[in-house]
């Protein structure tokens, strides 16, 4: 097929997500997920034109995972040779201050991403391992890195600077970077399209609420504030992450209970958020328990929405004028009670959610505010794979 396609890759520490994406239309003729890489019981779920298949077996590393994926393409389709595959697009979590744009991967790029490992000790090594595996199997294709942080490199100094000794930023890179940039980029453009205005002329508050969650103030297509910081722990309440806590918490727990910093870090990243409060990190479960009268789930929901509401108010003030508040991600796109609770009572700010529109099941981008609202409230499904495919093609020489 003649339209350019990109093999989009998202490598986690023990997983590999891949999809063949038409960069022009976003269509995905084939995709898959390898999980439990490095264990004896790895699984591959592959989706091709003929339906899905599941394979089990030992997958040692990302290179072996790609080999398995290629076998699945060969056996179950789609036939990669039938497409004009122009690049492999890799999601890379942390680009630090070094990367404000997608880049074609060279040995220098690998070196720079390696240097950034201290800022993302869990994510960047996994991304690098995915890149190495893919380069081994697709040596003739250009590989492009798309950074979660790049979209936020437009943050002004007063937004990215922590009030800590000023040498820390220069010597140790201690500053706010922000994440979910691929999603914010895609959703901002789609929201502007829905509003019928050029992206350069709209001010948006975009809430990406998935397992991870963050919110951004986007002025004229550029991020000017975002809730995640040096790491993805800061900001909103998430599936398993606490979001904002008193920065003295670590010292207190360490001093009073003798917990190691690694253990505290693990708990705040993996055992907190909705999981810590409600025992469940899946938002559907939280809603189900809340509806059943579970007080812990009810409090978790309230804390989640209250935190979100605080940020919406703060980012409204940062922007001064807001054209739309935009919800995206699995929770943002589907959980109507989160949208109504977090924006209730804000009509003086021009923000109103229409109950019927909010509860409606519309698939594509749509408004849930009344037609004459000063501030539109939108639901815009994100598509990070398509954005990675588009940005990969744009980055090619
Ligand atoms: P990720 O951050 O892993 O990409 P997603 O954006 O897919 O995650 O979001 C996953 C979250 O969305 C989960 O908490 C899931 O429960 C929630 N979610 C998905 N569908 C619904 C739904 N219909 N109602 C409420 N929450 C939902």
mmCIF file of C-alpha atoms and ligand atoms in Angstrom:
data_model
loop_
_atom_site.group_PDB
_atom_site.id
_atom_site.type_symbol
_atom_site.label_atom_id
_atom_site.label_comp_id
_atom_site.label_asym_id
_atom_site.label_seq_id
_atom_site.Cartn_x
_atom_site.Cartn_y
_atom_site.Cartn_z
ATOM 1 C CA UNK A 1 0.000 0.000 0.000
ATOM 2 C CA UNK A 2 1.473 3.328 -0.970
ATOM 3 C CA UNK A 3 0.573 5.542 2.003
ATOM 4 C CA UNK A 4 3.442 5.741 4.507
ATOM 5 C CA UNK A 5 3.141 3.389 7.468
ATOM 6 C CA UNK A 6 5.157 3.383 10.697
ATOM 7 C CA UNK A 7 5.850 0.524 13.067
ATOM 8 C CA UNK A 8 5.127 2.217 16.390
ATOM 9 C CA UNK A 9 6.948 0.759 19.386
ATOM 10 C CA UNK A 10 6.401 1.267 23.107
ATOM 11 C CA UNK A 11 8.868 -0.784 25.140
ATOM 12 C CA UNK A 12 8.343 -1.149 28.898
ATOM 13 C CA UNK A 13 10.688 -2.927 31.284
ATOM 14 C CA UNK A 14 8.967 -6.294 30.721
ATOM 15 C CA UNK A 15 6.616 -5.494 27.850
ATOM 16 C CA UNK A 16 6.601 -4.536 24.193
ATOM 17 C CA UNK A 17 3.651 -2.883 22.508
ATOM 18 C CA UNK A 18 3.795 -2.533 18.736
ATOM 19 C CA UNK A 19 1.431 -1.381 16.020
ATOM 20 C CA UNK A 20 1.621 -0.875 12.301
ATOM 21 C CA UNK A 21 0.019 2.529 11.765
ATOM 22 C CA UNK A 22 -1.000 4.369 8.599
ATOM 23 C CA UNK A 23 0.547 7.783 9.284
ATOM 24 C CA UNK A 24 -2.050 9.526 7.115
ATOM 25 C CA UNK A 25 -5.267 7.985 8.447
ATOM 26 C CA UNK A 26 -4.261 6.439 11.779
ATOM 27 C CA UNK A 27 -5.603 3.065 10.653
ATOM 28 C CA UNK A 28 -3.889 0.090 12.305
ATOM 29 C CA UNK A 29 -3.851 -3.060 10.182
ATOM 30 C CA UNK A 30 -1.948 -5.007 12.848
ATOM 31 C CA UNK A 31 -0.730 -4.656 16.418
ATOM 32 C CA UNK A 32 0.292 -6.653 19.425
ATOM 33 C CA UNK A 33 1.613 -6.836 22.947
ATOM 34 C CA UNK A 34 4.338 -9.040 24.418
ATOM 35 C CA UNK A 35 4.211 -9.260 28.198
ATOM 36 C CA UNK A 36 6.377 -10.761 30.941
ATOM 37 C CA UNK A 37 9.563 -10.429 28.870
ATOM 38 C CA UNK A 38 12.455 -12.017 30.764
ATOM 39 C CA UNK A 39 10.239 -14.598 32.469
ATOM 40 C CA UNK A 40 9.600 -18.182 31.455
ATOM 41 C CA UNK A 41 5.906 -17.564 30.818
ATOM 42 C CA UNK A 42 5.902 -14.656 28.345
ATOM 43 C CA UNK A 43 2.824 -14.076 26.224
ATOM 44 C CA UNK A 44 2.228 -12.467 22.862
ATOM 45 C CA UNK A 45 -1.211 -11.269 21.831
ATOM 46 C CA UNK A 46 -1.228 -10.271 18.167
ATOM 47 C CA UNK A 47 -4.065 -8.761 16.211
ATOM 48 C CA UNK A 48 -4.098 -9.035 12.420
ATOM 49 C CA UNK A 49 -6.715 -8.760 9.682
ATOM 50 C CA UNK A 50 -7.882 -12.312 10.348
ATOM 51 C CA UNK A 51 -8.429 -11.739 14.089
ATOM 52 C CA UNK A 52 -6.357 -12.245 17.223
ATOM 53 C CA UNK A 53 -3.846 -14.913 18.234
ATOM 54 C CA UNK A 54 -2.132 -15.700 21.507
ATOM 55 C CA UNK A 55 1.291 -17.326 21.866
ATOM 56 C CA UNK A 56 3.040 -18.417 25.069
ATOM 57 C CA UNK A 57 6.690 -19.222 25.662
ATOM 58 C CA UNK A 58 9.917 -17.822 27.044
ATOM 59 C CA UNK A 59 10.981 -14.442 25.628
ATOM 60 C CA UNK A 60 14.411 -13.432 26.908
ATOM 61 C CA UNK A 61 14.585 -9.785 25.866
ATOM 62 C CA UNK A 62 13.156 -7.104 23.592
ATOM 63 C CA UNK A 63 15.028 -8.407 20.558
ATOM 64 C CA UNK A 64 13.464 -11.851 21.059
ATOM 65 C CA UNK A 65 10.090 -10.142 21.526
ATOM 66 C CA UNK A 66 10.462 -8.412 18.147
ATOM 67 C CA UNK A 67 11.361 -11.744 16.556
ATOM 68 C CA UNK A 68 8.164 -13.228 17.960
ATOM 69 C CA UNK A 69 6.173 -10.251 16.692
ATOM 70 C CA UNK A 70 7.695 -10.605 13.214
ATOM 71 C CA UNK A 71 6.767 -14.309 13.215
ATOM 72 C CA UNK A 72 3.212 -13.331 14.108
ATOM 73 C CA UNK A 73 3.097 -10.789 11.265
ATOM 74 C CA UNK A 74 4.394 -13.530 8.937
ATOM 75 C CA UNK A 75 1.956 -16.173 10.122
ATOM 76 C CA UNK A 76 -1.199 -14.197 10.830
ATOM 77 C CA UNK A 77 -0.672 -11.024 8.833
ATOM 78 C CA UNK A 78 -0.762 -8.328 7.861
ATOM 79 C CA UNK A 79 2.117 -8.915 5.448
ATOM 80 C CA UNK A 80 4.587 -6.126 6.290
ATOM 81 C CA UNK A 81 6.083 -6.334 2.783
ATOM 82 C CA UNK A 82 2.740 -5.230 1.347
ATOM 83 C CA UNK A 83 2.982 -1.848 3.131
ATOM 84 C CA UNK A 84 5.205 1.146 2.581
ATOM 85 C CA UNK A 85 6.828 0.997 6.038
ATOM 86 C CA UNK A 86 8.980 4.132 6.204
ATOM 87 C CA UNK A 87 10.146 4.137 9.829
ATOM 88 C CA UNK A 88 10.057 2.566 13.261
ATOM 89 C CA UNK A 89 8.757 5.140 15.772
ATOM 90 C CA UNK A 90 9.860 4.633 19.381
ATOM 91 C CA UNK A 91 8.189 6.163 22.402
ATOM 92 C CA UNK A 92 10.929 7.406 24.734
ATOM 93 C CA UNK A 93 9.850 8.676 28.133
ATOM 94 C CA UNK A 94 12.540 11.174 29.120
ATOM 95 C CA UNK A 95 14.252 13.516 26.690
ATOM 96 C CA UNK A 96 15.369 15.972 29.397
ATOM 97 C CA UNK A 97 16.357 19.411 28.102
ATOM 98 C CA UNK A 98 18.185 17.774 25.228
ATOM 99 C CA UNK A 99 15.205 16.876 23.049
ATOM 100 C CA UNK A 100 12.384 19.252 22.177
ATOM 101 C CA UNK A 101 11.562 17.483 18.884
ATOM 102 C CA UNK A 102 11.401 13.913 17.582
ATOM 103 C CA UNK A 103 14.778 12.799 16.207
ATOM 104 C CA UNK A 104 16.052 10.115 13.877
ATOM 105 C CA UNK A 105 17.994 7.767 16.143
ATOM 106 C CA UNK A 106 21.781 7.751 15.746
ATOM 107 C CA UNK A 107 24.482 6.501 18.103
ATOM 108 C CA UNK A 108 24.696 10.059 19.496
ATOM 109 C CA UNK A 109 20.973 10.012 20.279
ATOM 110 C CA UNK A 110 21.357 6.675 22.071
ATOM 111 C CA UNK A 111 24.192 8.181 24.094
ATOM 112 C CA UNK A 112 22.101 11.204 25.052
ATOM 113 C CA UNK A 113 19.111 9.035 26.076
ATOM 114 C CA UNK A 114 21.523 6.883 28.111
ATOM 115 C CA UNK A 115 22.845 9.999 29.857
ATOM 116 C CA UNK A 116 19.256 10.798 30.870
ATOM 117 C CA UNK A 117 18.760 7.470 32.698
ATOM 118 C CA UNK A 118 19.210 9.090 36.149
ATOM 119 C CA UNK A 119 16.075 11.167 35.452
ATOM 120 C CA UNK A 120 14.012 8.112 34.376
ATOM 121 C CA UNK A 121 15.725 5.049 35.868
ATOM 122 C CA UNK A 122 12.809 2.703 35.129
ATOM 123 C CA UNK A 123 11.667 3.970 31.741
ATOM 124 C CA UNK A 124 14.668 5.051 29.644
ATOM 125 C CA UNK A 125 16.589 1.727 29.990
ATOM 126 C CA UNK A 126 13.487 -0.144 28.794
ATOM 127 C CA UNK A 127 13.049 2.264 25.875
ATOM 128 C CA UNK A 128 16.737 1.829 24.965
ATOM 129 C CA UNK A 129 16.405 -1.944 25.072
ATOM 130 C CA UNK A 130 13.414 -1.684 22.714
ATOM 131 C CA UNK A 131 15.401 0.529 20.351
ATOM 132 C CA UNK A 132 18.344 -1.907 20.359
ATOM 133 C CA UNK A 133 16.038 -4.857 19.654
ATOM 134 C CA UNK A 134 14.244 -3.077 16.830
ATOM 135 C CA UNK A 135 17.460 -1.802 15.250
ATOM 136 C CA UNK A 136 18.792 -5.366 15.215
ATOM 137 C CA UNK A 137 15.718 -6.657 13.393
ATOM 138 C CA UNK A 138 15.007 -3.656 11.167
ATOM 139 C CA UNK A 139 18.523 -2.433 10.326
ATOM 140 C CA UNK A 140 17.508 -0.835 7.044
ATOM 141 C CA UNK A 141 14.666 1.328 8.368
ATOM 142 C CA UNK A 142 15.147 4.732 9.985
ATOM 143 C CA UNK A 143 14.271 4.655 13.692
ATOM 144 C CA UNK A 144 12.753 7.774 15.256
ATOM 145 C CA UNK A 145 12.552 8.662 18.961
ATOM 146 C CA UNK A 146 9.450 10.525 20.155
ATOM 147 C CA UNK A 147 9.818 11.887 23.680
ATOM 148 C CA UNK A 148 7.031 12.211 26.267
ATOM 149 C CA UNK A 149 8.761 15.309 27.583
ATOM 150 C CA UNK A 150 9.375 17.121 24.268
ATOM 151 C CA UNK A 151 5.984 18.854 24.038
ATOM 152 C CA UNK A 152 6.629 20.571 27.377
ATOM 153 C CA UNK A 153 9.992 22.049 26.443
ATOM 154 C CA UNK A 154 8.026 25.258 25.753
ATOM 155 C CA UNK A 155 7.303 25.674 29.492
ATOM 156 C CA UNK A 156 8.566 29.094 30.591
ATOM 157 C CA UNK A 157 11.303 29.155 33.278
ATOM 158 C CA UNK A 158 8.868 30.325 35.982
ATOM 159 C CA UNK A 159 6.771 27.192 35.366
ATOM 160 C CA UNK A 160 9.550 24.623 35.153
ATOM 161 C CA UNK A 161 11.727 25.947 37.968
ATOM 162 C CA UNK A 162 11.478 24.452 41.460
ATOM 163 C CA UNK A 163 12.325 26.902 44.242
ATOM 164 C CA UNK A 164 15.462 25.046 45.266
ATOM 165 C CA UNK A 165 19.133 26.144 45.185
ATOM 166 C CA UNK A 166 19.671 27.460 41.698
ATOM 167 C CA UNK A 167 22.746 25.294 40.994
ATOM 168 C CA UNK A 168 20.613 22.141 41.167
ATOM 169 C CA UNK A 169 19.101 22.656 37.742
ATOM 170 C CA UNK A 170 22.457 23.193 36.007
ATOM 171 C CA UNK A 171 24.350 20.538 37.903
ATOM 172 C CA UNK A 172 21.690 17.853 38.308
ATOM 173 C CA UNK A 173 18.842 18.661 35.899
ATOM 174 C CA UNK A 174 16.449 19.232 38.835
ATOM 175 C CA UNK A 175 13.459 20.952 37.197
ATOM 176 C CA UNK A 176 9.990 20.150 35.933
ATOM 177 C CA UNK A 177 9.811 18.376 32.560
ATOM 178 C CA UNK A 178 6.245 17.044 32.190
ATOM 179 C CA UNK A 179 5.109 13.877 30.388
ATOM 180 C CA UNK A 180 2.250 12.552 28.195
ATOM 181 C CA UNK A 181 3.444 15.034 25.543
ATOM 182 C CA UNK A 182 2.424 12.860 22.596
ATOM 183 C CA UNK A 183 -1.130 12.706 23.869
ATOM 184 C CA UNK A 184 -1.318 16.437 24.664
ATOM 185 C CA UNK A 185 -0.023 17.229 21.186
ATOM 186 C CA UNK A 186 -2.573 14.998 19.445
ATOM 187 C CA UNK A 187 -5.512 16.046 21.605
ATOM 188 C CA UNK A 188 -4.760 19.779 21.376
ATOM 189 C CA UNK A 189 -4.843 19.653 17.575
ATOM 190 C CA UNK A 190 -8.028 17.561 17.571
ATOM 191 C CA UNK A 191 -9.674 19.969 20.044
ATOM 192 C CA UNK A 192 -8.770 22.980 17.884
ATOM 193 C CA UNK A 193 -10.219 21.164 14.854
ATOM 194 C CA UNK A 194 -13.437 20.507 16.779
ATOM 195 C CA UNK A 195 -13.624 24.177 17.810
ATOM 196 C CA UNK A 196 -13.064 25.121 14.156
ATOM 197 C CA UNK A 197 -10.105 27.387 14.989
ATOM 198 C CA UNK A 198 -6.383 27.289 14.204
ATOM 199 C CA UNK A 199 -4.407 25.667 17.025
ATOM 200 C CA UNK A 200 -2.328 28.846 17.305
ATOM 201 C CA UNK A 201 -5.464 30.755 18.358
ATOM 202 C CA UNK A 202 -6.851 28.571 21.147
ATOM 203 C CA UNK A 203 -6.120 28.265 24.858
ATOM 204 C CA UNK A 204 -6.813 24.819 26.261
ATOM 205 C CA UNK A 205 -6.731 23.033 29.582
ATOM 206 C CA UNK A 206 -6.191 19.381 28.653
ATOM 207 C CA UNK A 207 -6.644 16.612 31.235
ATOM 208 C CA UNK A 208 -5.102 13.270 30.218
ATOM 209 C CA UNK A 209 -6.633 10.818 32.689
ATOM 210 C CA UNK A 210 -5.484 7.235 32.150
ATOM 211 C CA UNK A 211 -3.594 4.948 34.502
ATOM 212 C CA UNK A 212 -1.110 7.762 34.663
ATOM 213 C CA UNK A 213 -2.712 11.195 34.714
ATOM 214 C CA UNK A 214 -1.581 14.722 34.053
ATOM 215 C CA UNK A 215 -3.066 18.040 32.996
ATOM 216 C CA UNK A 216 -1.620 20.803 30.858
ATOM 217 C CA UNK A 217 -2.282 24.422 30.052
ATOM 218 C CA UNK A 218 -1.750 24.762 26.292
ATOM 219 C CA UNK A 219 -1.565 28.280 24.818
ATOM 220 C CA UNK A 220 -1.656 28.470 21.040
ATOM 221 C CA UNK A 221 -0.489 24.870 20.734
ATOM 222 C CA UNK A 222 2.389 25.292 23.207
ATOM 223 C CA UNK A 223 2.492 23.778 26.681
ATOM 224 C CA UNK A 224 2.891 26.524 29.299
ATOM 225 C CA UNK A 225 2.136 24.461 32.433
ATOM 226 C CA UNK A 226 1.794 20.794 33.235
ATOM 227 C CA UNK A 227 1.223 18.829 36.400
ATOM 228 C CA UNK A 228 3.896 16.133 36.168
ATOM 229 C CA UNK A 229 7.329 17.357 37.173
ATOM 230 C CA UNK A 230 10.862 16.008 37.128
ATOM 231 C CA UNK A 231 9.263 12.562 37.270
ATOM 232 C CA UNK A 232 5.721 11.343 36.517
ATOM 233 C CA UNK A 233 4.927 11.212 40.256
ATOM 234 C CA UNK A 234 3.933 14.863 40.679
ATOM 235 C CA UNK A 235 0.447 16.266 40.180
ATOM 236 C CA UNK A 236 -2.894 14.523 39.852
ATOM 237 C CA UNK A 237 -4.055 11.392 41.692
ATOM 238 C CA UNK A 238 -3.351 8.370 39.440
ATOM 239 C CA UNK A 239 -4.041 4.645 39.318
ATOM 240 C CA UNK A 240 -1.142 3.730 41.582
ATOM 241 C CA UNK A 241 0.734 7.048 42.006
ATOM 242 C CA UNK A 242 0.026 9.508 44.797
ATOM 243 C CA UNK A 243 0.515 12.672 42.765
ATOM 244 C CA UNK A 244 1.274 15.701 44.977
ATOM 245 C CA UNK A 245 2.270 15.006 48.564
ATOM 246 C CA UNK A 246 4.115 17.104 51.098
ATOM 247 C CA UNK A 247 7.769 16.957 49.953
ATOM 248 C CA UNK A 248 8.723 16.336 53.600
ATOM 249 C CA UNK A 249 6.913 12.978 53.511
ATOM 250 C CA UNK A 250 9.971 11.005 52.448
ATOM 251 C CA UNK A 251 12.103 12.415 55.258
ATOM 252 C CA UNK A 252 9.357 11.823 57.815
ATOM 253 C CA UNK A 253 8.737 8.186 56.852
ATOM 254 C CA UNK A 254 12.454 7.512 56.656
ATOM 255 C CA UNK A 255 13.194 9.114 60.027
ATOM 256 C CA UNK A 256 10.177 7.884 61.978
ATOM 257 C CA UNK A 257 9.697 4.387 60.499
ATOM 258 C CA UNK A 258 13.153 3.626 59.126
ATOM 259 C CA UNK A 259 11.816 2.905 55.637
ATOM 260 C CA UNK A 260 14.371 3.128 52.858
ATOM 261 C CA UNK A 261 13.992 5.838 50.240
ATOM 262 C CA UNK A 262 13.645 3.150 47.545
ATOM 263 C CA UNK A 263 10.757 1.565 49.455
ATOM 264 C CA UNK A 264 8.999 4.907 49.936
ATOM 265 C CA UNK A 265 9.518 5.689 46.236
ATOM 266 C CA UNK A 266 8.047 2.301 45.299
ATOM 267 C CA UNK A 267 4.991 2.774 47.512
ATOM 268 C CA UNK A 268 4.288 6.297 46.226
ATOM 269 C CA UNK A 269 4.592 5.076 42.604
ATOM 270 C CA UNK A 270 3.049 1.607 42.805
ATOM 271 C CA UNK A 271 0.843 1.312 45.904
ATOM 272 C CA UNK A 272 -0.717 4.748 46.208
ATOM 273 C CA UNK A 273 -3.264 6.752 44.237
ATOM 274 C CA UNK A 274 -6.588 4.992 43.676
ATOM 275 C CA UNK A 275 -5.015 1.671 44.616
ATOM 276 C CA UNK A 276 -3.782 3.013 47.929
ATOM 277 C CA UNK A 277 -7.095 4.655 48.780
ATOM 278 C CA UNK A 278 -9.655 2.222 47.312
ATOM 279 C CA UNK A 279 -7.631 -0.976 46.893
ATOM 280 C CA UNK A 280 -8.247 -0.814 43.115
ATOM 281 C CA UNK A 281 -6.320 1.085 40.469
ATOM 282 C CA UNK A 282 -8.839 0.362 37.701
ATOM 283 C CA UNK A 283 -11.243 3.292 37.582
ATOM 284 C CA UNK A 284 -14.167 1.094 36.503
ATOM 285 C CA UNK A 285 -13.747 -0.862 39.733
ATOM 286 C CA UNK A 286 -13.544 2.321 41.781
ATOM 287 C CA UNK A 287 -16.824 3.506 40.242
ATOM 288 C CA UNK A 288 -18.465 0.116 40.789
ATOM 289 C CA UNK A 289 -17.425 0.027 44.467
ATOM 290 C CA UNK A 290 -18.505 3.632 44.966
ATOM 291 C CA UNK A 291 -21.910 2.888 43.462
ATOM 292 C CA UNK A 292 -22.166 -0.072 45.846
ATOM 293 C CA UNK A 293 -21.656 2.300 48.787
ATOM 294 C CA UNK A 294 -18.009 1.529 49.591
ATOM 295 C CA UNK A 295 -16.759 4.534 51.646
ATOM 296 C CA UNK A 296 -13.079 4.020 50.706
ATOM 297 C CA UNK A 297 -13.901 4.055 46.979
ATOM 298 C CA UNK A 298 -16.127 7.063 47.494
ATOM 299 C CA UNK A 299 -13.288 8.970 49.204
ATOM 300 C CA UNK A 300 -10.841 7.898 46.460
ATOM 301 C CA UNK A 301 -13.226 9.297 43.831
ATOM 302 C CA UNK A 302 -13.616 12.550 45.777
ATOM 303 C CA UNK A 303 -9.864 13.003 46.260
ATOM 304 C CA UNK A 304 -9.282 12.305 42.550
ATOM 305 C CA UNK A 305 -11.894 14.851 41.426
ATOM 306 C CA UNK A 306 -10.931 17.470 43.991
ATOM 307 C CA UNK A 307 -7.281 17.367 42.909
ATOM 308 C CA UNK A 308 -8.337 17.647 39.276
ATOM 309 C CA UNK A 309 -10.600 20.591 40.066
ATOM 310 C CA UNK A 310 -7.786 22.421 41.860
ATOM 311 C CA UNK A 311 -5.576 22.080 38.803
ATOM 312 C CA UNK A 312 -8.320 23.191 36.406
ATOM 313 C CA UNK A 313 -8.740 26.355 38.491
ATOM 314 C CA UNK A 314 -4.991 26.931 38.665
ATOM 315 C CA UNK A 315 -4.508 26.487 34.918
ATOM 316 C CA UNK A 316 -7.482 28.715 34.145
ATOM 317 C CA UNK A 317 -5.627 31.408 36.090
ATOM 318 C CA UNK A 318 -2.345 30.619 34.310
ATOM 319 C CA UNK A 319 -3.981 31.035 30.890
ATOM 320 C CA UNK A 320 -6.252 33.946 31.797
ATOM 321 C CA UNK A 321 -8.622 33.076 28.968
ATOM 322 C CA UNK A 322 -9.700 29.528 28.197
ATOM 323 C CA UNK A 323 -11.448 28.321 25.036
ATOM 324 C CA UNK A 324 -11.936 24.728 26.149
ATOM 325 C CA UNK A 325 -11.373 22.186 28.872
ATOM 326 C CA UNK A 326 -10.583 18.866 27.248
ATOM 327 C CA UNK A 327 -10.850 15.375 28.740
ATOM 328 C CA UNK A 328 -8.927 12.442 27.310
ATOM 329 C CA UNK A 329 -7.419 9.058 28.335
ATOM 330 C CA UNK A 330 -9.384 5.995 29.483
ATOM 331 C CA UNK A 331 -10.896 7.791 32.489
ATOM 332 C CA UNK A 332 -11.307 11.194 30.832
ATOM 333 C CA UNK A 333 -13.019 9.694 27.776
ATOM 334 C CA UNK A 334 -15.306 7.307 29.637
ATOM 335 C CA UNK A 335 -15.948 8.350 33.236
ATOM 336 C CA UNK A 336 -18.813 10.871 33.005
ATOM 337 C CA UNK A 337 -19.032 11.233 36.834
ATOM 338 C CA UNK A 338 -15.408 12.477 36.951
ATOM 339 C CA UNK A 339 -16.137 15.140 34.335
ATOM 340 C CA UNK A 340 -19.282 16.382 36.072
ATOM 341 C CA UNK A 341 -17.874 16.261 39.624
ATOM 342 C CA UNK A 342 -14.609 18.001 38.796
ATOM 343 C CA UNK A 343 -16.326 20.886 36.959
ATOM 344 C CA UNK A 344 -19.517 21.263 39.035
ATOM 345 C CA UNK A 345 -20.486 24.767 40.119
ATOM 346 C CA UNK A 346 -18.080 26.642 37.860
ATOM 347 C CA UNK A 347 -20.650 28.481 35.740
ATOM 348 C CA UNK A 348 -19.284 31.838 36.965
ATOM 349 C CA UNK A 349 -16.088 30.858 35.144
ATOM 350 C CA UNK A 350 -18.111 30.097 32.002
ATOM 351 C CA UNK A 351 -17.770 26.343 32.565
ATOM 352 C CA UNK A 352 -20.917 24.196 32.360
ATOM 353 C CA UNK A 353 -21.327 20.482 31.737
ATOM 354 C CA UNK A 354 -24.598 19.402 30.103
ATOM 355 C CA UNK A 355 -25.808 16.307 31.971
ATOM 356 C CA UNK A 356 -27.349 14.601 28.929
ATOM 357 C CA UNK A 357 -24.385 15.277 26.633
ATOM 358 C CA UNK A 358 -22.008 14.141 29.376
ATOM 359 C CA UNK A 359 -23.782 10.803 29.786
ATOM 360 C CA UNK A 360 -24.132 10.260 26.008
ATOM 361 C CA UNK A 361 -22.020 7.582 24.359
ATOM 362 C CA UNK A 362 -20.403 9.384 21.427
ATOM 363 C CA UNK A 363 -17.314 7.739 19.929
ATOM 364 C CA UNK A 364 -15.346 10.632 18.387
ATOM 365 C CA UNK A 365 -14.386 14.105 19.638
ATOM 366 C CA UNK A 366 -17.469 15.914 20.973
ATOM 367 C CA UNK A 367 -18.617 18.735 23.222
ATOM 368 C CA UNK A 368 -20.393 18.094 26.526
ATOM 369 C CA UNK A 369 -21.061 21.772 27.266
ATOM 370 C CA UNK A 370 -24.165 23.669 26.090
ATOM 371 C CA UNK A 371 -23.759 25.254 22.637
ATOM 372 C CA UNK A 372 -23.495 28.852 23.916
ATOM 373 C CA UNK A 373 -20.910 28.209 26.666
ATOM 374 C CA UNK A 374 -18.095 30.708 27.114
ATOM 375 C CA UNK A 375 -15.738 27.793 27.745
ATOM 376 C CA UNK A 376 -16.329 24.600 25.771
ATOM 377 C CA UNK A 377 -15.968 21.299 27.605
ATOM 378 C CA UNK A 378 -14.782 18.605 25.203
ATOM 379 C CA UNK A 379 -14.157 14.874 25.212
ATOM 380 C CA UNK A 380 -11.419 13.998 22.709
ATOM 381 C CA UNK A 381 -10.166 10.413 22.379
ATOM 382 C CA UNK A 382 -6.394 10.352 22.340
ATOM 383 C CA UNK A 383 -4.374 8.348 19.819
ATOM 384 C CA UNK A 384 -0.734 8.303 20.856
ATOM 385 C CA UNK A 385 0.204 5.661 18.267
ATOM 386 C CA UNK A 386 -1.074 7.789 15.398
ATOM 387 C CA UNK A 387 0.714 10.861 16.767
ATOM 388 C CA UNK A 388 3.973 8.878 17.016
ATOM 389 C CA UNK A 389 3.480 7.696 13.417
ATOM 390 C CA UNK A 390 2.814 11.256 12.196
ATOM 391 C CA UNK A 391 5.749 12.714 14.110
ATOM 392 C CA UNK A 392 8.037 9.909 12.881
ATOM 393 C CA UNK A 393 7.227 10.684 9.256
ATOM 394 C CA UNK A 394 7.674 14.421 9.875
ATOM 395 C CA UNK A 395 11.107 13.784 11.418
ATOM 396 C CA UNK A 396 12.438 11.903 8.393
ATOM 397 C CA UNK A 397 14.957 13.833 6.293
HETATM 398 P P1 LIG B 1 -2.984 4.020 30.071
HETATM 399 O O1 LIG B 1 -2.568 5.174 30.914
HETATM 400 O O2 LIG B 1 -2.458 2.715 30.568
HETATM 401 O O3 LIG B 1 -2.848 4.257 28.585
HETATM 402 P P2 LIG B 1 -5.837 4.290 29.595
HETATM 403 O O4 LIG B 1 -5.772 5.652 29.008
HETATM 404 O O5 LIG B 1 -6.252 3.175 28.736
HETATM 405 O O6 LIG B 1 -4.514 3.887 30.357
HETATM 406 O O7 LIG B 1 -6.834 4.372 30.836
HETATM 407 C C1 LIG B 1 -7.021 3.296 31.694
HETATM 408 C C2 LIG B 1 -8.014 3.712 32.759
HETATM 409 O O8 LIG B 1 -9.257 4.069 32.116
HETATM 410 C C3 LIG B 1 -8.334 2.592 33.735
HETATM 411 O O9 LIG B 1 -8.344 3.115 35.056
HETATM 412 C C4 LIG B 1 -9.725 2.184 33.315
HETATM 413 O O10 LIG B 1 -10.471 1.712 34.397
HETATM 414 C C5 LIG B 1 -10.307 3.497 32.844
HETATM 415 N N1 LIG B 1 -11.507 3.244 32.024
HETATM 416 C C6 LIG B 1 -11.577 2.610 30.846
HETATM 417 N N2 LIG B 1 -12.875 2.512 30.451
HETATM 418 C C7 LIG B 1 -13.629 3.096 31.410
HETATM 419 C C8 LIG B 1 -15.031 3.307 31.593
HETATM 420 N N3 LIG B 1 -15.919 2.896 30.701
HETATM 421 N N4 LIG B 1 -15.414 3.967 32.708
HETATM 422 C C9 LIG B 1 -14.528 4.372 33.609
HETATM 423 N N5 LIG B 1 -13.197 4.215 33.504
HETATM 424 C C10 LIG B 1 -12.743 3.574 32.422
#
